[in-house]
Short mmCIF file of C-alpha atoms in Angstrom, two decimals:
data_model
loop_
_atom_site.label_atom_id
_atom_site.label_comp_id
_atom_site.label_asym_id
_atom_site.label_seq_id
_atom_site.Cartn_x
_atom_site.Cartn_y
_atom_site.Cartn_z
CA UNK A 199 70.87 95.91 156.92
CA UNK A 200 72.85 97.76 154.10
CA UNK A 201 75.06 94.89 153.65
CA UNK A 202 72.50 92.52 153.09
CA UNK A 203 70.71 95.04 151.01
CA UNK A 204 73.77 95.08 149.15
CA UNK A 205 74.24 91.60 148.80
CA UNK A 206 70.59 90.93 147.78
CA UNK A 207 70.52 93.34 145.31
CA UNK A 208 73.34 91.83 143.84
CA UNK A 209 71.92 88.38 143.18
CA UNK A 210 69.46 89.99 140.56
CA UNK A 211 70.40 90.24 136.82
CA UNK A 212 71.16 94.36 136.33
CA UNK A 213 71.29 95.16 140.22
CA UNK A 214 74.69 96.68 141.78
CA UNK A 215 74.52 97.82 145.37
CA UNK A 216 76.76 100.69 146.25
CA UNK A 217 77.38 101.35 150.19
CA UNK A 218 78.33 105.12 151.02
CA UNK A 219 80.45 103.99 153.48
CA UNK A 220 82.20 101.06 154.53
CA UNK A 221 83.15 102.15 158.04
CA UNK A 222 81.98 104.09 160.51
CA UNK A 223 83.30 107.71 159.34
CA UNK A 224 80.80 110.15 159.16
CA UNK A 225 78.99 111.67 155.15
CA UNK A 226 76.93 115.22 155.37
CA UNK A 227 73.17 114.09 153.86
CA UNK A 228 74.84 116.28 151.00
CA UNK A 229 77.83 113.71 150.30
CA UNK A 230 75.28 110.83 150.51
CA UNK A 231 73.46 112.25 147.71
CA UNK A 232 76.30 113.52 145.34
CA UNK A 233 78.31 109.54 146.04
CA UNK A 234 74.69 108.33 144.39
CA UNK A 235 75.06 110.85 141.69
CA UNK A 236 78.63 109.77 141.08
CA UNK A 237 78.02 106.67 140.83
CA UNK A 238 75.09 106.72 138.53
CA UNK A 239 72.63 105.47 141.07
CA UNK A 240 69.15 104.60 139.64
CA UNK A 241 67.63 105.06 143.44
CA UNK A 242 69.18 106.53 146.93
CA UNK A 243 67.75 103.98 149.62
CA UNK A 244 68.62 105.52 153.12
CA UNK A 245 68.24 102.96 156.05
CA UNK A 246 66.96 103.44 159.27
CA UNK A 247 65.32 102.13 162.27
CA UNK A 248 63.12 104.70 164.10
CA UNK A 249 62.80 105.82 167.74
CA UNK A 250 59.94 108.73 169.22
CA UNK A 251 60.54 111.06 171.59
CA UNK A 252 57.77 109.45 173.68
CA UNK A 253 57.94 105.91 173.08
CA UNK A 254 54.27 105.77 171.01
CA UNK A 255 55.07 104.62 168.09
CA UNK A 256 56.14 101.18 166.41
CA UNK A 257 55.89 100.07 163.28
CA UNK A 258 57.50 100.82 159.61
CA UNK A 259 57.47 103.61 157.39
CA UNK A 260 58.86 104.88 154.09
CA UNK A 261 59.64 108.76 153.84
CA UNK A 262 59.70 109.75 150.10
CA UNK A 263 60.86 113.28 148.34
CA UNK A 264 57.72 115.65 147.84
CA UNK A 265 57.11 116.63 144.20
CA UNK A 266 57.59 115.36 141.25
CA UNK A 267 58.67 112.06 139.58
CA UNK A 268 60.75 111.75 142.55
CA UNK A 269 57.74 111.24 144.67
CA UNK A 270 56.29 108.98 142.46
CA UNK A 271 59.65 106.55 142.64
CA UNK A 272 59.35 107.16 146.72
CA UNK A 273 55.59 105.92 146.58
CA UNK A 274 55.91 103.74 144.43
CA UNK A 275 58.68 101.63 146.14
CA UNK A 276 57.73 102.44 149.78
CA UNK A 277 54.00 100.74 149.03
CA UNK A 278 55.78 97.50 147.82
CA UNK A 279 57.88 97.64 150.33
CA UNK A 280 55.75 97.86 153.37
CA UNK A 281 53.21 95.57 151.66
CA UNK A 282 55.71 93.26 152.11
CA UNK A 283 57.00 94.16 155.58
CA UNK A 284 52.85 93.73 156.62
CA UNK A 285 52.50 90.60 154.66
CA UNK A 286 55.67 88.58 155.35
CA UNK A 287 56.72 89.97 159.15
CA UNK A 288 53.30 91.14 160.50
CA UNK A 289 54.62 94.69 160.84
CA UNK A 290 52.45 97.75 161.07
CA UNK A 291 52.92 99.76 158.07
CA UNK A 292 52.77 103.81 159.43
CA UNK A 293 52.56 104.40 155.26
CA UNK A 294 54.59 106.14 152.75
CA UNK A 295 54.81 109.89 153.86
CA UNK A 296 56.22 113.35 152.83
CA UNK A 297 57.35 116.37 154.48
CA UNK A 298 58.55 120.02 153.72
CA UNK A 299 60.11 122.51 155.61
CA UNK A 300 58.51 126.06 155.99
CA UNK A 301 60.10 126.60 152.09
CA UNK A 302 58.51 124.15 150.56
CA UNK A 303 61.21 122.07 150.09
CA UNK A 304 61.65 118.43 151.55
CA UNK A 305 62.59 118.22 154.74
CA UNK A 306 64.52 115.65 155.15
CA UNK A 307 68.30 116.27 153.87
CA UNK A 308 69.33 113.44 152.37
CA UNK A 309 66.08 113.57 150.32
CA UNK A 310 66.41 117.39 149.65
CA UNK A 311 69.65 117.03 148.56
CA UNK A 312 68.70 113.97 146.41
CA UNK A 313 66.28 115.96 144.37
CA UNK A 314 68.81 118.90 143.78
CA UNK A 315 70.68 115.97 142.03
CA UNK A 316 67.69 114.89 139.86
CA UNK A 317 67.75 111.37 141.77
CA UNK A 318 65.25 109.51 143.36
CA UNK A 319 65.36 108.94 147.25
CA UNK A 320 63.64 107.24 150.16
CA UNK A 321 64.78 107.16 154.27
CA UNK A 322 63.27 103.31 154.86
CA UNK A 323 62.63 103.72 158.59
CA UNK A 324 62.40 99.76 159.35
CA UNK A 325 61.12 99.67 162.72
CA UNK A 326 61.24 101.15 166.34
CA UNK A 327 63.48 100.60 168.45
CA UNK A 328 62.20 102.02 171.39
CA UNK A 329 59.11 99.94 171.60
CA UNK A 330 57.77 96.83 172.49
CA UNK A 331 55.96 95.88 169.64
CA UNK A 332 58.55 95.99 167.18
CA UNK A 333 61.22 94.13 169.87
CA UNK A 334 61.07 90.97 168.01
CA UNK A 335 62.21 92.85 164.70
CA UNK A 336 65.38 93.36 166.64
CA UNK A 337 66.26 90.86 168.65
CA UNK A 338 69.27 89.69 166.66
CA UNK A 339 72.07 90.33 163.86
CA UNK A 340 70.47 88.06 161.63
CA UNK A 341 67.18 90.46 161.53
CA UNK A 342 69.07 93.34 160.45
CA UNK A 343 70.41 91.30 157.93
CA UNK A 344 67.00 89.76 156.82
CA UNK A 345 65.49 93.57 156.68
CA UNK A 346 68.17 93.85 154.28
CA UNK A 347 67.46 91.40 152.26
CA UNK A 348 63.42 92.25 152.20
CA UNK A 349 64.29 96.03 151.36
CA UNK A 350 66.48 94.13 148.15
CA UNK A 351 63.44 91.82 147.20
CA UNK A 352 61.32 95.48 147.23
CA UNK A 353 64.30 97.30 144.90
CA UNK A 354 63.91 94.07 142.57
CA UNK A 355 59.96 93.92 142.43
CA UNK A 356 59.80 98.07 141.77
CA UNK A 357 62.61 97.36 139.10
CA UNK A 358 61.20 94.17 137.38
CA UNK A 359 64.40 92.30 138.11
CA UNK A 360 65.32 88.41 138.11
CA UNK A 361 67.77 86.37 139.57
CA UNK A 362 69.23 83.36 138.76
CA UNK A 363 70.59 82.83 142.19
CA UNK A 364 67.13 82.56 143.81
CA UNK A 365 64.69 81.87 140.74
CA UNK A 366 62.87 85.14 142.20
CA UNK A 367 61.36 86.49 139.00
CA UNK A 368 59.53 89.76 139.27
CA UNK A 369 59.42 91.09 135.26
CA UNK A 370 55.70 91.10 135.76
CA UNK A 371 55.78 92.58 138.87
CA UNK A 372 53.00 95.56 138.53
CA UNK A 373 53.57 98.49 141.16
CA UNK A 374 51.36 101.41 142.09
CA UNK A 375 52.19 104.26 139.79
CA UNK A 376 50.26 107.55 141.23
CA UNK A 377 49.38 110.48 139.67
CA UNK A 378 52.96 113.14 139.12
CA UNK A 379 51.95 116.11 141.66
CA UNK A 380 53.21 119.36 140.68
CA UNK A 381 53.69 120.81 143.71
CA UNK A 382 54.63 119.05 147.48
CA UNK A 383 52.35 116.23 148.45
#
């Protein structure tokens, strides 16, 4: 999926993709976050596909940083992006949600550690694998590839970008802008 994220992205007029990794050696959440701050990322998109202890759940979800203008990028994205995952693939959308650890803080690392560095995160958990329902959204390479390419379309559309490439034009595009909590959603 990050490849074709990447590749996506990179189709639209002032979008550059940057991978964390190109193989399969392991980051700390910590090193994910500081690469996107050395790079001068605008966004940190982490991508996932879910599984539940029990097997209940299916379906897609975004999980965005608590507080702040931070959560406001996270909400802001994850609604066009699920709208779209609903819309175009028929998949459930579980909603853009939050969570902090018993300090208040977000608890999630990669989105903790994101917000220590002042940049906007999301974990984009696509689907689950461990369920029936979402099977189909699975069943080969060229899905993980498409998701990749949808979770692109939803960077351009939350960024107003074009592309000459594809003629996809979303300038215009008008995204849900909530209100800036002070303290953790």
């Amino acid at each position: 999926a990050a490849r074709g994220m990447k590749g996506e992205l990179e189709t639209f007029g002032g979008g550059t993709g940057f991978l964390t990794r190109e193989d399969d050696r392991s980051l700390s959440l910590e090193e994910r976050a500081s690469f996107a701050a050395n790079v001068n990322a605008d966004f940190l998109f982490s991508l996932h596909y879910n599984m539940s202890q029990n097997h209940y759940f299916y379906g897609a979800e975004v999980w965005a940083q608590s507080a702040g203008t931070n959560y406001v990028s996270g909400y802001s994205f994850g609604t066009i992006l699920l709208s779209d995952f609903q819309n175009e693939f028929g998949l459930l959308s579980r909603g853009v949600k939050v969570k902090v650890n018993n300090r208040g803080r977000d608890y999630y690392g990669v989105l903790r550690a994101s917000t220590e560095l002042q940049i906007p995160a999301v974990i984009i958990e696509h689907c689950h694998l461990d369920h029936q329902a979402d099977a189909n959204y699975i069943s080969s390479a060229e899905m993980f590839q498409t998701f990749g390419k949808k979770d692109a379309i939803a960077v351009a559309k939350y960024f107003g970008l074009s592309s000459k490439v594809s003629g996809l034009q979303f300038k215009e595009f008008h995204k849900l802008v909530p209100k800036t909590p002070s303290t953790p959603k």
